[in-house]
Tab-separated table of C-alpha atoms in Angstrom:
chain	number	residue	atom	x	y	z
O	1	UNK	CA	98.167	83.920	130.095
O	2	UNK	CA	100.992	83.632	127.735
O	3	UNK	CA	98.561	81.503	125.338
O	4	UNK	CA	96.100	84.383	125.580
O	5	UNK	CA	98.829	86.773	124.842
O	6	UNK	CA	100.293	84.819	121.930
O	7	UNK	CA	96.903	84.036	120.184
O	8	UNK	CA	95.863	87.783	120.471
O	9	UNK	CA	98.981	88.831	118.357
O	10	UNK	CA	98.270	85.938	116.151
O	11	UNK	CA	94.981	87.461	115.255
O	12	UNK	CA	96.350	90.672	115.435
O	13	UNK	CA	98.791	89.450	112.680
O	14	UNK	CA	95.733	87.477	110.612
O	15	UNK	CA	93.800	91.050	110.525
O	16	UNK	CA	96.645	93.123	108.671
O	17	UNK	CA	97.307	90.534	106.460
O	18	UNK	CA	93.600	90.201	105.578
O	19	UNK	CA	93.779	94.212	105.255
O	20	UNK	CA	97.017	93.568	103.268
O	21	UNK	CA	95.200	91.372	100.958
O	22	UNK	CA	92.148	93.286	100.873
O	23	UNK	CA	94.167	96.155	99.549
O	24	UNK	CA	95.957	94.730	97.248
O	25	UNK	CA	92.463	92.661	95.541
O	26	UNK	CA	90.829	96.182	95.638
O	27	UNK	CA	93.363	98.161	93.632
O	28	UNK	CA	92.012	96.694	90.619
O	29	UNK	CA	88.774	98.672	90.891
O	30	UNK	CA	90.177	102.449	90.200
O	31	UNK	CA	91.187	101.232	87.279
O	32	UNK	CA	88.297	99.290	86.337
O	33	UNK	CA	86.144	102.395	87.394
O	34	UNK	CA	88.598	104.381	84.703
O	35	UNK	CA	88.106	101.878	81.469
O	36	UNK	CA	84.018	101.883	82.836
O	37	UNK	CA	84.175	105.600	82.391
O	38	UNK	CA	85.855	105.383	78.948
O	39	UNK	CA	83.802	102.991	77.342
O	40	UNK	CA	80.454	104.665	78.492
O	41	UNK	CA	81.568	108.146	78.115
O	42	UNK	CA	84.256	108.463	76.143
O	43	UNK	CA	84.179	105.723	73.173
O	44	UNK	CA	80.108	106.977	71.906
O	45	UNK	CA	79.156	103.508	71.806
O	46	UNK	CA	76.034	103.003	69.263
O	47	UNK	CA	72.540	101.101	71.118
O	48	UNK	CA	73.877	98.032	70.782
O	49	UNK	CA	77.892	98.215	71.850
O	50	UNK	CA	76.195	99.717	74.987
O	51	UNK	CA	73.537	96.361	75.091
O	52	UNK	CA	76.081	93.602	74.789
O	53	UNK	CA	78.618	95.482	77.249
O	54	UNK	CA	75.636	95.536	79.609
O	55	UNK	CA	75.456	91.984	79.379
O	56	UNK	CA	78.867	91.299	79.584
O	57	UNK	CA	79.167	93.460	82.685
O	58	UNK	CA	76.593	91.564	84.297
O	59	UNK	CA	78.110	88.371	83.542
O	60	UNK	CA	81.061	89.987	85.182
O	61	UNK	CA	79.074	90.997	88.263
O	62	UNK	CA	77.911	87.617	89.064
O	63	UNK	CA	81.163	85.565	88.170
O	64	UNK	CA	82.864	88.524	90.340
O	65	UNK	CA	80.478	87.806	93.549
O	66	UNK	CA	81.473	83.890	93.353
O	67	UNK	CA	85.315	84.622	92.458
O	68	UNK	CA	85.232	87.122	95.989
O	69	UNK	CA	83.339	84.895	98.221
O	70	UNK	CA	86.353	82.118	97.140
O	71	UNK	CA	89.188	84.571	98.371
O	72	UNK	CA	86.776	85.654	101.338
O	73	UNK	CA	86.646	81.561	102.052
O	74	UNK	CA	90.633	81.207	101.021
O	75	UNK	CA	91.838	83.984	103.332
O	76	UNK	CA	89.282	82.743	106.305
O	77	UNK	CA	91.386	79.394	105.897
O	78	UNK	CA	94.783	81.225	105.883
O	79	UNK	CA	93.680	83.219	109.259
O	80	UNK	CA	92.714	79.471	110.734
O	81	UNK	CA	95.980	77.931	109.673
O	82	UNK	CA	97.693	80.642	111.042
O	83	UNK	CA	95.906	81.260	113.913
O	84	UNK	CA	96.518	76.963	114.493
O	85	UNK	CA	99.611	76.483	113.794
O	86	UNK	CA	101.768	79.770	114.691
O	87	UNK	CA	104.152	79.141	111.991
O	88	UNK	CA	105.144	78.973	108.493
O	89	UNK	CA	103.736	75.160	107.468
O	90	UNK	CA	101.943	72.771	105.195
O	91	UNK	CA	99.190	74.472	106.784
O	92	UNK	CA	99.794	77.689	106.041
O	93	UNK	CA	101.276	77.188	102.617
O	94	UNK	CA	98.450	75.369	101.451
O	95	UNK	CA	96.114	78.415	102.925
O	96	UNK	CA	98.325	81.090	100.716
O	97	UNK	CA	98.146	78.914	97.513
O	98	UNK	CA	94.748	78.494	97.495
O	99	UNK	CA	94.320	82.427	98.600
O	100	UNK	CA	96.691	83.085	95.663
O	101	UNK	CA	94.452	80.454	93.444
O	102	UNK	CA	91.720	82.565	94.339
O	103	UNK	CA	93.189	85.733	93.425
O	104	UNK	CA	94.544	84.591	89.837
O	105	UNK	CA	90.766	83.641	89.203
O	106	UNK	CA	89.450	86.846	90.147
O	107	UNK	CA	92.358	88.460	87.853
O	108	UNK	CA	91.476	86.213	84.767
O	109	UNK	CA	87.839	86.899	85.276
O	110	UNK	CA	88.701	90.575	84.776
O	111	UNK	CA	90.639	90.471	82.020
O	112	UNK	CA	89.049	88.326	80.287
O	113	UNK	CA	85.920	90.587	80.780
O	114	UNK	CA	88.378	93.473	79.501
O	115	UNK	CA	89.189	91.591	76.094
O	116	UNK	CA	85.156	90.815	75.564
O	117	UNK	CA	84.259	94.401	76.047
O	118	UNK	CA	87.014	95.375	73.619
O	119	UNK	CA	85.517	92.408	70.895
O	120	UNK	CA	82.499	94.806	71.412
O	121	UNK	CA	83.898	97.935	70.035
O	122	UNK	CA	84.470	99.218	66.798
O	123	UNK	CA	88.355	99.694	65.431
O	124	UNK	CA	87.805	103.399	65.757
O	125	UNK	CA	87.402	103.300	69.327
O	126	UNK	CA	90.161	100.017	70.117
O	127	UNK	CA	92.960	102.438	70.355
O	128	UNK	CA	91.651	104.948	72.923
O	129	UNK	CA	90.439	101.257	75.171
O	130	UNK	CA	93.646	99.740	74.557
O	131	UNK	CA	95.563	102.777	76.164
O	132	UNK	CA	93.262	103.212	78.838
O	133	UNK	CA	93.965	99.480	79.890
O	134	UNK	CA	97.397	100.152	79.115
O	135	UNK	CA	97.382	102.936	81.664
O	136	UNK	CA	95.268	101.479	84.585
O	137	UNK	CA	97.946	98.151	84.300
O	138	UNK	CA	101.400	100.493	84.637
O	139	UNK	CA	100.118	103.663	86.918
O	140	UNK	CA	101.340	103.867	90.131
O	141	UNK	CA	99.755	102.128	92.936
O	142	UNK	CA	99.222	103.691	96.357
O	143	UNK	CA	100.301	101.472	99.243
């Protein structure tokens, strides 16, 4: 029973940290959903700014998908080493680097999306896109 009892708080343990992680991976998007807003709505992109950032955000769709099905995949292997070996290991440490492997991916993917929409606008609009990246990097975060 005490197996039972210990492997129940072990997945108990897995779950928040997945939620944790989940959290934390998703409080990019406000922010993305912010510098979307700007550069459709607030920069007046011309026909073809607005064509090649539709491409680009495409491209950033699909790379996205793969990049979250990784961490999905990473964290899945951090909840089995955990779940195996009920302590702080090889196990486990190799789980959380390649979670955290997966995570700096998904990051670069993003900002490197970021600086291609900005090589899309003109030097008119670069200020107002630079704050507004600026701003979604330093606001507060809500834990």
């Amino acid at each position: 029973m005490h197996r039972y009892a210990v492997a129940a708080l072990m997945a108990f343990l897995v779950a928040l940290a997945a939620l944790w992680v989940g959290q934390r991976v998703r409080v990019g998007a406000p922010a993305e959903t912010r510098i979307h807003s700007i550069m459709h709505r607030e920069l007046d992109l011309d026909a073809v700014q607005e064509a090649r950032v539709d491409v680009l955000e495409r491209k950033l769709a699909q790379r996205r998908l793969r990049l979250e099905g990784e961490l999905k995949a990473a964290n899945a292997s951090l909840a089995t080493a955990i779940t195996r070996d009920h302590a702080y290991g090889p196990n486990v440490e190799k789980a959380v680097d390649q979670s955290h492997m997966a995570m700096g991916e998904l990051q670069k993917a993003t900002l490197q999306h970021v600086f291609a929409m900005r090589g899309v606008l003109r030097p008119d609009q670069t200020a107002r896109f630079d704050k507004a990246v600026a701003e979604a990097l330093t606001s507060p975060t809500v834990d």
